[in-house]
PDB file of C-alpha atoms in Angstrom:
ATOM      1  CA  UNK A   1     -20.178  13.468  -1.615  1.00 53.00           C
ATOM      2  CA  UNK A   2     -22.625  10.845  -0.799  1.00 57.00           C
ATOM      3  CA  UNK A   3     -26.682  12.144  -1.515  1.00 58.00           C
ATOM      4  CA  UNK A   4     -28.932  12.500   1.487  1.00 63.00           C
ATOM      5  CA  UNK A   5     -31.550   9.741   0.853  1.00 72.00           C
ATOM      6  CA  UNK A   6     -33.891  10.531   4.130  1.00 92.00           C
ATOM      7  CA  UNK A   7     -35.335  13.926   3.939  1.00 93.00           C
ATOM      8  CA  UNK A   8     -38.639  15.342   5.476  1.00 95.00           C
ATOM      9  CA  UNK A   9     -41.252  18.424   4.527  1.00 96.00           C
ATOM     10  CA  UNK A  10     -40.950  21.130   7.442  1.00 97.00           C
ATOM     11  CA  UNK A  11     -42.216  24.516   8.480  1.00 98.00           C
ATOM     12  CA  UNK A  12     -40.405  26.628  11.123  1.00 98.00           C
ATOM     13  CA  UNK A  13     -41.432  30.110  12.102  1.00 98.00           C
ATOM     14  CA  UNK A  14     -37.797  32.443  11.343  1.00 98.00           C
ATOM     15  CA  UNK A  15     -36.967  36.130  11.563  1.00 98.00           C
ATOM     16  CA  UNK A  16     -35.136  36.720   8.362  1.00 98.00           C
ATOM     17  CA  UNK A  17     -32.564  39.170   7.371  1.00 97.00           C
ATOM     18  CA  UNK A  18     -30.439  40.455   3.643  1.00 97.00           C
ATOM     19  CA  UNK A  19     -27.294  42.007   4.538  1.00 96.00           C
ATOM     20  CA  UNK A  20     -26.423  45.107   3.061  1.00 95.00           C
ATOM     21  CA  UNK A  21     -22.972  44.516   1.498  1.00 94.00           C
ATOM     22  CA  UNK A  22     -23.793  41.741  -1.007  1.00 93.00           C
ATOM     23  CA  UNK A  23     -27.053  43.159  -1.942  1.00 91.00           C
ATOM     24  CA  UNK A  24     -25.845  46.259  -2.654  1.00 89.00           C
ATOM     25  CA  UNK A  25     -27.122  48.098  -6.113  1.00 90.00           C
ATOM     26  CA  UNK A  26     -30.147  45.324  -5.296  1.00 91.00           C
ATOM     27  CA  UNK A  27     -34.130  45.724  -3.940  1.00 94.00           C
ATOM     28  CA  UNK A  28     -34.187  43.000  -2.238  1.00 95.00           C
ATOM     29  CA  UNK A  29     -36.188  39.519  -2.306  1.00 97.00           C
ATOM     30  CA  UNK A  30     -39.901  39.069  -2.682  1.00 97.00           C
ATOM     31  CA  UNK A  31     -41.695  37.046  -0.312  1.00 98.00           C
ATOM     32  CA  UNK A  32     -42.096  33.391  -1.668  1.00 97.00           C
ATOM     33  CA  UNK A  33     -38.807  33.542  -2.711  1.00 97.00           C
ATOM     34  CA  UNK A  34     -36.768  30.396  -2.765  1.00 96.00           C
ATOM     35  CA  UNK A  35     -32.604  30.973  -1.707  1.00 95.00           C
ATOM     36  CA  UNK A  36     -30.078  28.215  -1.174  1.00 95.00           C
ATOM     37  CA  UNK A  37     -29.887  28.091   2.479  1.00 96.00           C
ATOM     38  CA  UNK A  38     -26.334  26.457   4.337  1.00 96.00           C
ATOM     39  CA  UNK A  39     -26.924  24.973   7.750  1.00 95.00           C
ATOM     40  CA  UNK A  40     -22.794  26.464   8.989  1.00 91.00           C
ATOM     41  CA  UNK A  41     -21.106  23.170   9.114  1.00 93.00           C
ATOM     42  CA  UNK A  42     -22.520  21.334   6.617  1.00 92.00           C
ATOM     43  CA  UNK A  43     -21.355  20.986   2.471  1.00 90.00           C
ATOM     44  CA  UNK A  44     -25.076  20.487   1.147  1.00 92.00           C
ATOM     45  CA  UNK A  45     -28.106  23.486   0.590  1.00 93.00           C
ATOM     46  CA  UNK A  46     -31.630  22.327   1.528  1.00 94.00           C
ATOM     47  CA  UNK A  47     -34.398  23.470  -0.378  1.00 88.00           C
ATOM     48  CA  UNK A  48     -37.382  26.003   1.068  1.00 95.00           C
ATOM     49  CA  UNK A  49     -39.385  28.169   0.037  1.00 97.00           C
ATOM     50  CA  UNK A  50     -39.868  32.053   2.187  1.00 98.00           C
ATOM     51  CA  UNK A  51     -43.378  33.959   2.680  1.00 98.00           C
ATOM     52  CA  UNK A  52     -42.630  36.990   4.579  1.00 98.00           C
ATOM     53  CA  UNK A  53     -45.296  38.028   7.460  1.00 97.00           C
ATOM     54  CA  UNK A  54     -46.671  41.593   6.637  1.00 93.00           C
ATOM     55  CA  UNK A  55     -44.812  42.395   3.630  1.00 94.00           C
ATOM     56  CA  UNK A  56     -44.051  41.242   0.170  1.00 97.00           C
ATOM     57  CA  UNK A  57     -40.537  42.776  -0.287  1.00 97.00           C
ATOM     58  CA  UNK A  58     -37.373  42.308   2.090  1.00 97.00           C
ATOM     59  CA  UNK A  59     -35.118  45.242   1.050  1.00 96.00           C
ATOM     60  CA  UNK A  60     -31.428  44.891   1.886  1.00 96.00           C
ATOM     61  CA  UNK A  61     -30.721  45.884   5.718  1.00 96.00           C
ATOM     62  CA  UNK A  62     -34.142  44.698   6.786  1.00 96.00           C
ATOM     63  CA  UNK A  63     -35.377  41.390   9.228  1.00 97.00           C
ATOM     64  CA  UNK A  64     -38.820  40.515   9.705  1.00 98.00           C
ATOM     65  CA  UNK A  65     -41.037  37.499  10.766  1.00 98.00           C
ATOM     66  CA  UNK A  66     -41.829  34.862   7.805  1.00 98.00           C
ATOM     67  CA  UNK A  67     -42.535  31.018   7.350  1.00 98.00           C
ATOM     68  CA  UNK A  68     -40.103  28.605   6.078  1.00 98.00           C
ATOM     69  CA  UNK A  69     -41.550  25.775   4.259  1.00 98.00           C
ATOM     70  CA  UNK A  70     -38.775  23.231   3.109  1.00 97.00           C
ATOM     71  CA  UNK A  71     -37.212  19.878   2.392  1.00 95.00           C
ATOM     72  CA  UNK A  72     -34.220  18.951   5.000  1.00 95.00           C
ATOM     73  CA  UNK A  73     -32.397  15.996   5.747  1.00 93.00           C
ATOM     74  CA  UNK A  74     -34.129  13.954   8.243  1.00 94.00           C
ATOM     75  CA  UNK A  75     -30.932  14.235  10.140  1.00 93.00           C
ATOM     76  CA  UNK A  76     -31.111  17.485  10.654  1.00 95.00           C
ATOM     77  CA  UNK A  77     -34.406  18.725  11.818  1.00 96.00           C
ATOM     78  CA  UNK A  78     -33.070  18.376  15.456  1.00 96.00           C
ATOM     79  CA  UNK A  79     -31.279  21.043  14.967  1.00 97.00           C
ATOM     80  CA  UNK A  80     -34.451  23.480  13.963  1.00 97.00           C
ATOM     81  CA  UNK A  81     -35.143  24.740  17.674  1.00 98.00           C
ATOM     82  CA  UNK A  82     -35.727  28.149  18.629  1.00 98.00           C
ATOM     83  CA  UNK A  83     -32.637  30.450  18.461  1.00 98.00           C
ATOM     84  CA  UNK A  84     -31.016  28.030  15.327  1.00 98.00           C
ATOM     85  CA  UNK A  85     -29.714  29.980  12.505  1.00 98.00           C
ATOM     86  CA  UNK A  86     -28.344  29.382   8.965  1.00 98.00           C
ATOM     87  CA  UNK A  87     -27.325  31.466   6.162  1.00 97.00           C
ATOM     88  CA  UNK A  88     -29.260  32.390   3.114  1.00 97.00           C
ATOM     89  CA  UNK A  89     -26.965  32.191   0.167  1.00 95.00           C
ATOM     90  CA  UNK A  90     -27.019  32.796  -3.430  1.00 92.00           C
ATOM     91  CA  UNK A  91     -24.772  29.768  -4.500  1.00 87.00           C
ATOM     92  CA  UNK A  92     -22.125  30.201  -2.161  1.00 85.00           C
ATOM     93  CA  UNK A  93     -22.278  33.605  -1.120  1.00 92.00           C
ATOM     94  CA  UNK A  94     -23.683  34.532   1.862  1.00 95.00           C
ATOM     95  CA  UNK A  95     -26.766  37.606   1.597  1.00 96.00           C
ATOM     96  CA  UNK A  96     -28.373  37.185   5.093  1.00 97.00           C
ATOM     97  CA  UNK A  97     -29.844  35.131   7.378  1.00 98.00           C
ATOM     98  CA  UNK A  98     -32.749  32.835   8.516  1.00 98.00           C
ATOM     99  CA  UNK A  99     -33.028  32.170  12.529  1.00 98.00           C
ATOM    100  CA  UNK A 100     -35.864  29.955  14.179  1.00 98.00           C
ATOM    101  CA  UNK A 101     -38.631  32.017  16.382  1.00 97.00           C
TER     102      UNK A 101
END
C-alpha cells in the first residue's frame, strides 16, 4: 500500500453512535476520545479526535451530537457532506458509527 502524502486538518459536525454487541461488558468512550475510523471502501484509518456535545461519556447503545476534529486525505474530504457516514473501529472491528450533521 502506497502512503497518502496530501492530507488536510478538518472539523465536521457528526451524530455518533457505540453499538451494543462489541461493547458489551464495556462503559463506553469518553468524549475526546480518539478511535480508528474506516471511510467503507477504503484500506487506510484517518486520524480524529471526538468531543461529545452535552456529555462526557457515550455508553454502549447511545448516539448523540459531537465534533470531529481530524487529519484526512485531501482526497477525501469531498466525501464529508451531510448524511456521510463511516465506522468507528477499534483496529478492525467495527463498535459504532460517526455520520455528518
Amino acid at each position: 500500500m502506497e502512503p497518502i502524502a496530501d492530507t488536510v486538518d478538518a472539523a465536521f459536525d457528526i451524530e455518533v453512535a457505540l453499538f451494543e454487541p462489541p461493547m458489551r461488558g464495556r462503559e463506553g468512550y469518553g468524549s475526546g476520545v480518539q478511535p480508528n475510523h474506516l471511510i467503507p471502501g477504503k484500506d487506510y484509518f484517518f486520524i480524529g479526535r471526538v468531543e461529545f456535545e452535552g456529555k462526557t461519556w457515550l455508553k454502549p447503545g447511545e448516539k448523540c451530537k459531537a465534533r470531529l476534529e481530524c487529519i484526512i486525505p485531501k482526497a477525501d474530504l469531498k466525501l464529508f457532506v451531510p448524511g456521510f457516514a463511516w465506522h468507528i473501529c477499534e483496529a478492525y472491528k467495527v463498535v459504532g458509527y460517526a455520520k455528518v450533521i
